[in-house]
Amino acid sequence: MDYKVKNMRICIEKDYSEMSKKAAEVFACVMKETPSGVFGFATGGTPVGLYKELIDMNKNNTLDFSEATTFNLDEYFPIKASNNQSYRYFMEENLFNHINIKKEKINIPNGEADDINEECKSYENRITQSGGIDLQILGIGMNGHIGFNEPTDHFPKDTHGVELQQSTIEANARFFDSIDEVPKTAVTMGIKSIMSAKSILLVVNGAKKAGIVKEMLFGNITPQVPASILQLHPNVVVILDEEAAEQIKELL
Ligand code: F6R
């Protein structure tokens, strides 16, 4: 079912698999209109099903990545690209190695850069020089973060270095052998970098995110819930599974 909340289009799908298919449809629609467009990607568990769908479309020759440019939201810092927990490694395993994208058109913050501040500036410049992001895929953290923009007292603007919050470190520990191995800092696109995308596709699944989905869509716009800023973006599609939509159903 499709609904409208403020400017946002909300689609509720039966389960994770249907959510992923719907998200792939929305993505493919934009990519077919702008094959040489700029696409923003996220890591984490949520978009893996969406990436599988995109790989299938690319293999069936219904979606062509050959002219596309990509920017990822974030990367741990410092981390070697070859580390199997780096976001570069994640993107190669879950998407880039399986589609016809040109390697030189892939942009991910460099976790091996000598200077984190220089890397942030150069990444932001590369986004601007590319003409800006046409479609940005997002997930949402349990605390309302988007990218690694954690709850705080202001909305950070550009790509910047961040200290990860304990709740994020705990959430990400599931991907590591132990919580001590989870990096404590990262580079992330800022809120302005994300809000400058021409369109945004947010995917959310699971009952544990139902509360933050309600806050993000119906709560105050506040940097304490960074994703709440999306209420102000003119072109957002939010795709939820039934469980993630549990607390908003009566409000739609
Ligand atoms: C990942 C990212 C994060 C995740 C969020 C949700 O690049 O920017 O904001 O989207 O932490 O992660 P999952 O999907 O693992 O629940």
PDB file of C-alpha atoms and ligand atoms in Angstrom:
ATOM      1  CA  MET A   1       0.000   0.000   0.000  1.00  0.00           C
ATOM      2  CA  ASP A   2       1.156   3.549  -0.760  1.00  0.00           C
ATOM      3  CA  TYR A   3       0.530   6.571   1.503  1.00  0.00           C
ATOM      4  CA  LYS A   4       1.614  10.181   1.652  1.00  0.00           C
ATOM      5  CA  VAL A   5       3.028  11.792   4.839  1.00  0.00           C
ATOM      6  CA  LYS A   6       4.023  15.440   4.318  1.00  0.00           C
ATOM      7  CA  ASN A   7       6.100  15.291   1.118  1.00  0.00           C
ATOM      8  CA  MET A   8       7.086  11.692   1.605  1.00  0.00           C
ATOM      9  CA  ARG A   9       5.713   8.686  -0.244  1.00  0.00           C
ATOM     10  CA  ILE A  10       5.392   5.752   2.153  1.00  0.00           C
ATOM     11  CA  CYS A  11       5.105   2.213   0.758  1.00  0.00           C
ATOM     12  CA  ILE A  12       4.335  -0.663   3.091  1.00  0.00           C
ATOM     13  CA  GLU A  13       5.276  -4.108   1.809  1.00  0.00           C
ATOM     14  CA  LYS A  14       4.481  -7.522   3.263  1.00  0.00           C
ATOM     15  CA  ASP A  15       7.992  -8.558   4.237  1.00  0.00           C
ATOM     16  CA  TYR A  16      11.710  -8.015   3.682  1.00  0.00           C
ATOM     17  CA  SER A  17      11.699  -9.671   0.295  1.00  0.00           C
ATOM     18  CA  GLU A  18       8.824  -7.529  -1.019  1.00  0.00           C
ATOM     19  CA  MET A  19      10.407  -4.402   0.479  1.00  0.00           C
ATOM     20  CA  SER A  20      13.638  -5.183  -1.382  1.00  0.00           C
ATOM     21  CA  LYS A  21      11.802  -5.792  -4.679  1.00  0.00           C
ATOM     22  CA  LYS A  22       9.866  -2.550  -4.398  1.00  0.00           C
ATOM     23  CA  ALA A  23      13.050  -0.607  -3.575  1.00  0.00           C
ATOM     24  CA  ALA A  24      14.789  -2.140  -6.604  1.00  0.00           C
ATOM     25  CA  GLU A  25      11.847  -1.069  -8.797  1.00  0.00           C
ATOM     26  CA  VAL A  26      12.114   2.532  -7.573  1.00  0.00           C
ATOM     27  CA  PHE A  27      15.898   2.506  -8.060  1.00  0.00           C
ATOM     28  CA  ALA A  28      15.646   1.001 -11.548  1.00  0.00           C
ATOM     29  CA  CYS A  29      13.071   3.568 -12.571  1.00  0.00           C
ATOM     30  CA  VAL A  30      15.470   6.441 -11.763  1.00  0.00           C
ATOM     31  CA  MET A  31      18.453   4.654 -13.307  1.00  0.00           C
ATOM     32  CA  LYS A  32      16.587   4.014 -16.555  1.00  0.00           C
ATOM     33  CA  GLU A  33      15.732   7.706 -16.799  1.00  0.00           C
ATOM     34  CA  THR A  34      19.293   8.805 -15.952  1.00  0.00           C
ATOM     35  CA  PRO A  35      21.691   5.962 -16.857  1.00  0.00           C
ATOM     36  CA  SER A  36      24.697   8.279 -16.449  1.00  0.00           C
ATOM     37  CA  GLY A  37      23.341   9.552 -13.119  1.00  0.00           C
ATOM     38  CA  VAL A  38      24.956   9.672  -9.701  1.00  0.00           C
ATOM     39  CA  PHE A  39      23.731   7.095  -7.186  1.00  0.00           C
ATOM     40  CA  GLY A  40      24.333   7.094  -3.445  1.00  0.00           C
ATOM     41  CA  PHE A  41      24.646   3.753  -1.671  1.00  0.00           C
ATOM     42  CA  ALA A  42      24.401   2.613   1.944  1.00  0.00           C
ATOM     43  CA  THR A  43      25.841  -0.426   3.691  1.00  0.00           C
ATOM     44  CA  GLY A  44      24.324  -2.417   6.580  1.00  0.00           C
ATOM     45  CA  GLY A  45      21.929  -5.339   6.635  1.00  0.00           C
ATOM     46  CA  THR A  46      18.856  -3.584   5.241  1.00  0.00           C
ATOM     47  CA  PRO A  47      19.878  -2.938   1.608  1.00  0.00           C
ATOM     48  CA  VAL A  48      21.414  -6.384   0.983  1.00  0.00           C
ATOM     49  CA  GLY A  49      18.140  -7.741  -0.477  1.00  0.00           C
ATOM     50  CA  LEU A  50      17.783  -4.640  -2.651  1.00  0.00           C
ATOM     51  CA  TYR A  51      21.354  -5.118  -3.935  1.00  0.00           C
ATOM     52  CA  LYS A  52      20.570  -8.772  -4.789  1.00  0.00           C
ATOM     53  CA  GLU A  53      17.604  -7.567  -6.866  1.00  0.00           C
ATOM     54  CA  LEU A  54      19.809  -5.012  -8.655  1.00  0.00           C
ATOM     55  CA  ILE A  55      22.391  -7.716  -9.402  1.00  0.00           C
ATOM     56  CA  ASP A  56      19.639  -9.903 -10.911  1.00  0.00           C
ATOM     57  CA  MET A  57      18.377  -7.022 -13.058  1.00  0.00           C
ATOM     58  CA  ASN A  58      21.906  -6.337 -14.263  1.00  0.00           C
ATOM     59  CA  LYS A  59      22.447 -10.021 -15.104  1.00  0.00           C
ATOM     60  CA  ASN A  60      19.123 -10.138 -17.011  1.00  0.00           C
ATOM     61  CA  ASN A  61      20.220  -7.066 -18.951  1.00  0.00           C
ATOM     62  CA  THR A  62      17.312  -5.008 -17.659  1.00  0.00           C
ATOM     63  CA  LEU A  63      19.531  -2.567 -15.746  1.00  0.00           C
ATOM     64  CA  ASP A  64      22.804  -1.098 -16.971  1.00  0.00           C
ATOM     65  CA  PHE A  65      25.339   0.381 -14.535  1.00  0.00           C
ATOM     66  CA  SER A  66      28.033   1.083 -17.145  1.00  0.00           C
ATOM     67  CA  GLU A  67      27.563   4.860 -17.191  1.00  0.00           C
ATOM     68  CA  ALA A  68      26.648   5.369 -13.525  1.00  0.00           C
ATOM     69  CA  THR A  69      28.760   7.088 -10.870  1.00  0.00           C
ATOM     70  CA  THR A  70      28.359   6.062  -7.225  1.00  0.00           C
ATOM     71  CA  PHE A  71      29.073   7.589  -3.825  1.00  0.00           C
ATOM     72  CA  ASN A  72      28.807   5.636  -0.593  1.00  0.00           C
ATOM     73  CA  LEU A  73      27.504   7.320   2.516  1.00  0.00           C
ATOM     74  CA  ASP A  74      30.271   6.386   4.887  1.00  0.00           C
ATOM     75  CA  GLU A  75      33.313   4.328   5.844  1.00  0.00           C
ATOM     76  CA  TYR A  76      35.008   3.400   9.082  1.00  0.00           C
ATOM     77  CA  PHE A  77      38.221   5.302   9.799  1.00  0.00           C
ATOM     78  CA  PRO A  78      40.922   4.215   9.893  1.00  0.00           C
ATOM     79  CA  ILE A  79      40.391   0.895   8.113  1.00  0.00           C
ATOM     80  CA  LYS A  80      42.144  -0.874   5.259  1.00  0.00           C
ATOM     81  CA  ALA A  81      40.049  -1.365   2.125  1.00  0.00           C
ATOM     82  CA  SER A  82      41.084  -5.036   2.193  1.00  0.00           C
ATOM     83  CA  ASN A  83      39.684  -5.531   5.729  1.00  0.00           C
ATOM     84  CA  ASN A  84      36.567  -7.665   5.333  1.00  0.00           C
ATOM     85  CA  GLN A  85      34.719  -5.262   7.656  1.00  0.00           C
ATOM     86  CA  SER A  86      35.430  -2.177   5.548  1.00  0.00           C
ATOM     87  CA  TYR A  87      32.439  -0.705   3.750  1.00  0.00           C
ATOM     88  CA  ARG A  88      34.410  -0.884   0.501  1.00  0.00           C
ATOM     89  CA  TYR A  89      34.749  -4.639   0.997  1.00  0.00           C
ATOM     90  CA  PHE A  90      31.029  -4.871   1.828  1.00  0.00           C
ATOM     91  CA  MET A  91      30.024  -2.999  -1.337  1.00  0.00           C
ATOM     92  CA  GLU A  92      32.309  -5.090  -3.538  1.00  0.00           C
ATOM     93  CA  GLU A  93      30.964  -8.350  -2.076  1.00  0.00           C
ATOM     94  CA  ASN A  94      27.304  -7.338  -2.062  1.00  0.00           C
ATOM     95  CA  LEU A  95      27.057  -5.316  -5.270  1.00  0.00           C
ATOM     96  CA  PHE A  96      29.975  -3.900  -7.213  1.00  0.00           C
ATOM     97  CA  ASN A  97      31.755  -7.188  -8.050  1.00  0.00           C
ATOM     98  CA  HIS A  98      28.541  -8.529  -9.595  1.00  0.00           C
ATOM     99  CA  ILE A  99      27.427  -5.659 -11.845  1.00  0.00           C
ATOM    100  CA  ASN A 100      28.872  -3.879 -14.892  1.00  0.00           C
ATOM    101  CA  ILE A 101      29.935  -0.750 -13.026  1.00  0.00           C
ATOM    102  CA  LYS A 102      33.226   0.923 -13.960  1.00  0.00           C
ATOM    103  CA  LYS A 103      35.598   0.726 -10.987  1.00  0.00           C
ATOM    104  CA  GLU A 104      36.816   4.288 -11.552  1.00  0.00           C
ATOM    105  CA  LYS A 105      33.271   5.575 -11.109  1.00  0.00           C
ATOM    106  CA  ILE A 106      32.926   4.115  -7.606  1.00  0.00           C
ATOM    107  CA  ASN A 107      33.486   6.559  -4.733  1.00  0.00           C
ATOM    108  CA  ILE A 108      33.752   5.479  -1.088  1.00  0.00           C
ATOM    109  CA  PRO A 109      35.488   7.545   1.626  1.00  0.00           C
ATOM    110  CA  ASN A 110      39.084   6.369   1.893  1.00  0.00           C
ATOM    111  CA  GLY A 111      39.565   4.725   5.288  1.00  0.00           C
ATOM    112  CA  GLU A 112      43.328   4.629   4.615  1.00  0.00           C
ATOM    113  CA  ALA A 113      43.766   8.369   3.993  1.00  0.00           C
ATOM    114  CA  ASP A 114      46.594  10.059   5.922  1.00  0.00           C
ATOM    115  CA  ASP A 115      44.438  12.970   6.999  1.00  0.00           C
ATOM    116  CA  ILE A 116      40.765  12.488   7.841  1.00  0.00           C
ATOM    117  CA  ASN A 117      39.890  16.178   7.372  1.00  0.00           C
ATOM    118  CA  GLU A 118      41.485  16.332   3.917  1.00  0.00           C
ATOM    119  CA  GLU A 119      39.639  13.162   2.943  1.00  0.00           C
ATOM    120  CA  CYS A 120      36.324  14.670   4.060  1.00  0.00           C
ATOM    121  CA  LYS A 121      36.923  17.860   2.048  1.00  0.00           C
ATOM    122  CA  SER A 122      38.001  15.978  -1.040  1.00  0.00           C
ATOM    123  CA  TYR A 123      34.996  13.619  -0.823  1.00  0.00           C
ATOM    124  CA  GLU A 124      32.544  16.508  -0.525  1.00  0.00           C
ATOM    125  CA  ASN A 125      34.222  18.222  -3.514  1.00  0.00           C
ATOM    126  CA  ARG A 126      33.951  15.057  -5.575  1.00  0.00           C
ATOM    127  CA  ILE A 127      30.201  14.865  -4.848  1.00  0.00           C
ATOM    128  CA  THR A 128      29.768  18.493  -5.911  1.00  0.00           C
ATOM    129  CA  GLN A 129      31.907  18.084  -9.023  1.00  0.00           C
ATOM    130  CA  SER A 130      29.881  15.043 -10.077  1.00  0.00           C
ATOM    131  CA  GLY A 131      26.838  17.328 -10.320  1.00  0.00           C
ATOM    132  CA  GLY A 132      25.269  15.986  -7.107  1.00  0.00           C
ATOM    133  CA  ILE A 133      23.502  12.764  -6.222  1.00  0.00           C
ATOM    134  CA  ASP A 134      20.395  11.868  -8.232  1.00  0.00           C
ATOM    135  CA  LEU A 135      19.174   9.108  -5.924  1.00  0.00           C
ATOM    136  CA  GLN A 136      20.482   8.384  -2.427  1.00  0.00           C
ATOM    137  CA  ILE A 137      19.704   5.046  -0.791  1.00  0.00           C
ATOM    138  CA  LEU A 138      19.477   5.221   3.001  1.00  0.00           C
ATOM    139  CA  GLY A 139      18.929   2.898   5.938  1.00  0.00           C
ATOM    140  CA  ILE A 140      18.151   4.173   9.428  1.00  0.00           C
ATOM    141  CA  GLY A 141      19.907   3.328  12.686  1.00  0.00           C
ATOM    142  CA  MET A 142      18.029   2.345  15.838  1.00  0.00           C
ATOM    143  CA  ASN A 143      18.865   5.815  17.206  1.00  0.00           C
ATOM    144  CA  GLY A 144      17.636   7.584  14.073  1.00  0.00           C
ATOM    145  CA  HIS A 145      21.034   8.062  12.471  1.00  0.00           C
ATOM    146  CA  ILE A 146      21.422   8.304   8.699  1.00  0.00           C
ATOM    147  CA  GLY A 147      24.877   7.635   7.348  1.00  0.00           C
ATOM    148  CA  PHE A 148      26.853   7.989  10.566  1.00  0.00           C
ATOM    149  CA  ASN A 149      25.149  11.265  11.493  1.00  0.00           C
ATOM    150  CA  GLU A 150      24.466  10.399  15.096  1.00  0.00           C
ATOM    151  CA  PRO A 151      21.942  12.157  17.369  1.00  0.00           C
ATOM    152  CA  THR A 152      23.455  15.424  18.558  1.00  0.00           C
ATOM    153  CA  ASP A 153      22.536  19.067  19.126  1.00  0.00           C
ATOM    154  CA  HIS A 154      22.978  20.235  15.526  1.00  0.00           C
ATOM    155  CA  PHE A 155      22.665  18.854  11.992  1.00  0.00           C
ATOM    156  CA  PRO A 156      26.213  18.357  10.662  1.00  0.00           C
ATOM    157  CA  LYS A 157      26.484  19.765   7.123  1.00  0.00           C
ATOM    158  CA  ASP A 158      29.220  18.313   4.957  1.00  0.00           C
ATOM    159  CA  THR A 159      31.220  15.090   4.898  1.00  0.00           C
ATOM    160  CA  HIS A 160      32.988  14.908   8.273  1.00  0.00           C
ATOM    161  CA  GLY A 161      34.695  12.639  10.783  1.00  0.00           C
ATOM    162  CA  VAL A 162      32.577  11.236  13.635  1.00  0.00           C
ATOM    163  CA  GLU A 163      32.933   9.332  16.871  1.00  0.00           C
ATOM    164  CA  LEU A 164      30.418   6.500  16.781  1.00  0.00           C
ATOM    165  CA  GLN A 165      27.949   6.286  19.634  1.00  0.00           C
ATOM    166  CA  GLN A 166      27.979   3.279  21.918  1.00  0.00           C
ATOM    167  CA  SER A 167      24.553   2.159  20.609  1.00  0.00           C
ATOM    168  CA  THR A 168      25.895   2.178  17.033  1.00  0.00           C
ATOM    169  CA  ILE A 169      29.044   0.305  18.062  1.00  0.00           C
ATOM    170  CA  GLU A 170      26.826  -2.287  19.782  1.00  0.00           C
ATOM    171  CA  ALA A 171      24.519  -2.564  16.747  1.00  0.00           C
ATOM    172  CA  ASN A 172      27.506  -3.052  14.409  1.00  0.00           C
ATOM    173  CA  ALA A 173      29.227  -5.590  16.679  1.00  0.00           C
ATOM    174  CA  ARG A 174      27.139  -8.343  15.023  1.00  0.00           C
ATOM    175  CA  PHE A 175      29.416  -8.061  11.970  1.00  0.00           C
ATOM    176  CA  PHE A 176      32.658  -8.448  13.981  1.00  0.00           C
ATOM    177  CA  ASP A 177      34.196 -11.279  16.056  1.00  0.00           C
ATOM    178  CA  SER A 178      34.050  -9.102  19.152  1.00  0.00           C
ATOM    179  CA  ILE A 179      32.770  -5.645  20.076  1.00  0.00           C
ATOM    180  CA  ASP A 180      36.350  -4.491  20.742  1.00  0.00           C
ATOM    181  CA  GLU A 181      37.087  -4.837  17.030  1.00  0.00           C
ATOM    182  CA  VAL A 182      34.372  -2.368  15.970  1.00  0.00           C
ATOM    183  CA  PRO A 183      36.068   0.884  14.878  1.00  0.00           C
ATOM    184  CA  LYS A 184      35.094   3.862  17.020  1.00  0.00           C
ATOM    185  CA  THR A 185      35.371   6.537  14.331  1.00  0.00           C
ATOM    186  CA  ALA A 186      34.142   6.973  10.772  1.00  0.00           C
ATOM    187  CA  VAL A 187      33.839   9.361   7.840  1.00  0.00           C
ATOM    188  CA  THR A 188      30.278  10.146   6.813  1.00  0.00           C
ATOM    189  CA  MET A 189      28.450  12.329   4.359  1.00  0.00           C
ATOM    190  CA  GLY A 190      26.781  15.120   6.317  1.00  0.00           C
ATOM    191  CA  ILE A 191      23.119  16.008   6.540  1.00  0.00           C
ATOM    192  CA  LYS A 192      23.508  18.712   3.905  1.00  0.00           C
ATOM    193  CA  SER A 193      25.299  16.272   1.582  1.00  0.00           C
ATOM    194  CA  ILE A 194      22.381  13.827   2.000  1.00  0.00           C
ATOM    195  CA  MET A 195      19.638  16.466   1.774  1.00  0.00           C
ATOM    196  CA  SER A 196      21.195  17.801  -1.447  1.00  0.00           C
ATOM    197  CA  ALA A 197      20.384  14.525  -3.224  1.00  0.00           C
ATOM    198  CA  LYS A 198      17.619  15.062  -5.774  1.00  0.00           C
ATOM    199  CA  SER A 199      15.725  12.050  -4.480  1.00  0.00           C
ATOM    200  CA  ILE A 200      16.020   9.716  -1.503  1.00  0.00           C
ATOM    201  CA  LEU A 201      15.050   6.084  -1.094  1.00  0.00           C
ATOM    202  CA  LEU A 202      14.908   4.964   2.544  1.00  0.00           C
ATOM    203  CA  VAL A 203      14.454   1.261   3.287  1.00  0.00           C
ATOM    204  CA  VAL A 204      13.536  -0.031   6.750  1.00  0.00           C
ATOM    205  CA  ASN A 205      12.558  -3.479   7.984  1.00  0.00           C
ATOM    206  CA  GLY A 206      11.901  -5.241  11.255  1.00  0.00           C
ATOM    207  CA  ALA A 207       9.871  -4.660  14.420  1.00  0.00           C
ATOM    208  CA  LYS A 208      12.862  -3.236  16.283  1.00  0.00           C
ATOM    209  CA  LYS A 209      12.791  -0.154  14.002  1.00  0.00           C
ATOM    210  CA  ALA A 210       9.019   0.472  14.368  1.00  0.00           C
ATOM    211  CA  GLY A 211       9.503   3.088  17.128  1.00  0.00           C
ATOM    212  CA  ILE A 212      12.171   5.098  15.323  1.00  0.00           C
ATOM    213  CA  VAL A 213      10.116   5.006  12.086  1.00  0.00           C
ATOM    214  CA  LYS A 214       7.227   6.657  13.929  1.00  0.00           C
ATOM    215  CA  GLU A 215       9.526   9.296  15.456  1.00  0.00           C
ATOM    216  CA  MET A 216      11.187  10.017  12.134  1.00  0.00           C
ATOM    217  CA  LEU A 217       7.915  10.470  10.227  1.00  0.00           C
ATOM    218  CA  PHE A 218       5.637  11.999  12.857  1.00  0.00           C
ATOM    219  CA  GLY A 219       7.938  13.429  15.537  1.00  0.00           C
ATOM    220  CA  ASN A 220       9.608  16.838  15.707  1.00  0.00           C
ATOM    221  CA  ILE A 221      12.361  17.652  13.257  1.00  0.00           C
ATOM    222  CA  THR A 222      15.357  17.537  15.543  1.00  0.00           C
ATOM    223  CA  PRO A 223      19.066  16.636  15.328  1.00  0.00           C
ATOM    224  CA  GLN A 224      18.336  14.218  18.198  1.00  0.00           C
ATOM    225  CA  VAL A 225      16.587  12.130  15.494  1.00  0.00           C
ATOM    226  CA  PRO A 226      18.781  12.928  12.468  1.00  0.00           C
ATOM    227  CA  ALA A 227      16.462  11.143   9.992  1.00  0.00           C
ATOM    228  CA  SER A 228      13.596  13.477  10.980  1.00  0.00           C
ATOM    229  CA  ILE A 229      15.156  16.089   8.647  1.00  0.00           C
ATOM    230  CA  LEU A 230      13.876  13.979   5.747  1.00  0.00           C
ATOM    231  CA  GLN A 231      10.426  15.457   6.483  1.00  0.00           C
ATOM    232  CA  LEU A 232      11.790  18.588   4.773  1.00  0.00           C
ATOM    233  CA  HIS A 233      13.088  16.896   1.621  1.00  0.00           C
ATOM    234  CA  PRO A 234      10.864  17.329  -1.448  1.00  0.00           C
ATOM    235  CA  ASN A 235      11.342  13.859  -2.928  1.00  0.00           C
ATOM    236  CA  VAL A 236      11.578  10.947  -0.482  1.00  0.00           C
ATOM    237  CA  VAL A 237      10.262   7.410  -0.879  1.00  0.00           C
ATOM    238  CA  VAL A 238      10.206   5.344   2.330  1.00  0.00           C
ATOM    239  CA  ILE A 239       9.762   1.604   1.851  1.00  0.00           C
ATOM    240  CA  LEU A 240       8.859  -0.325   4.994  1.00  0.00           C
ATOM    241  CA  ASP A 241       7.996  -3.911   5.705  1.00  0.00           C
ATOM    242  CA  GLU A 242       4.858  -4.565   7.783  1.00  0.00           C
ATOM    243  CA  GLU A 243       6.845  -4.943  11.008  1.00  0.00           C
ATOM    244  CA  ALA A 244       8.647  -1.621  10.657  1.00  0.00           C
ATOM    245  CA  ALA A 245       5.281   0.047   9.889  1.00  0.00           C
ATOM    246  CA  GLU A 246       3.576  -1.431  12.943  1.00  0.00           C
ATOM    247  CA  GLN A 247       3.401   1.812  14.986  1.00  0.00           C
ATOM    248  CA  ILE A 248       2.385   4.166  12.171  1.00  0.00           C
ATOM    249  CA  LYS A 249      -0.490   2.238  10.639  1.00  0.00           C
ATOM    250  CA  GLU A 250      -3.203   4.021  12.601  1.00  0.00           C
ATOM    251  CA  LEU A 251      -1.652   7.403  11.738  1.00  0.00           C
ATOM    252  CA  LEU A 252      -1.787   6.952   7.961  1.00  0.00           C
TER     253      LEU A 252
HETATM  254  C1  F6R B   1      25.385   2.450   6.440  1.00  0.00           C
HETATM  255  C2  F6R B   1      24.756   3.551   7.128  1.00  0.00           C
HETATM  256  C3  F6R B   1      23.904   3.363   8.321  1.00  0.00           C
HETATM  257  C4  F6R B   1      22.898   2.226   8.201  1.00  0.00           C
HETATM  258  C5  F6R B   1      22.099   2.064   9.486  1.00  0.00           C
HETATM  259  C6  F6R B   1      21.152   0.874   9.418  1.00  0.00           C
HETATM  260  O1  F6R B   1      26.141   2.915   5.333  1.00  0.00           O
HETATM  261  O2  F6R B   1      24.968   4.626   6.712  1.00  0.00           O
HETATM  262  O3  F6R B   1      23.228   4.572   8.588  1.00  0.00           O
HETATM  263  O4  F6R B   1      22.051   2.481   7.114  1.00  0.00           O
HETATM  264  O5  F6R B   1      22.966   1.889  10.565  1.00  0.00           O
HETATM  265  O6  F6R B   1      21.887  -0.287   9.373  1.00  0.00           O
HETATM  266  P1  F6R B   1      21.199  -1.713   9.194  1.00  0.00           P
HETATM  267  O7  F6R B   1      20.652  -1.720   7.797  1.00  0.00           O
HETATM  268  O8  F6R B   1      22.314  -2.704   9.341  1.00  0.00           O
HETATM  269  O9  F6R B   1      20.154  -1.815  10.225  1.00  0.00           O
END
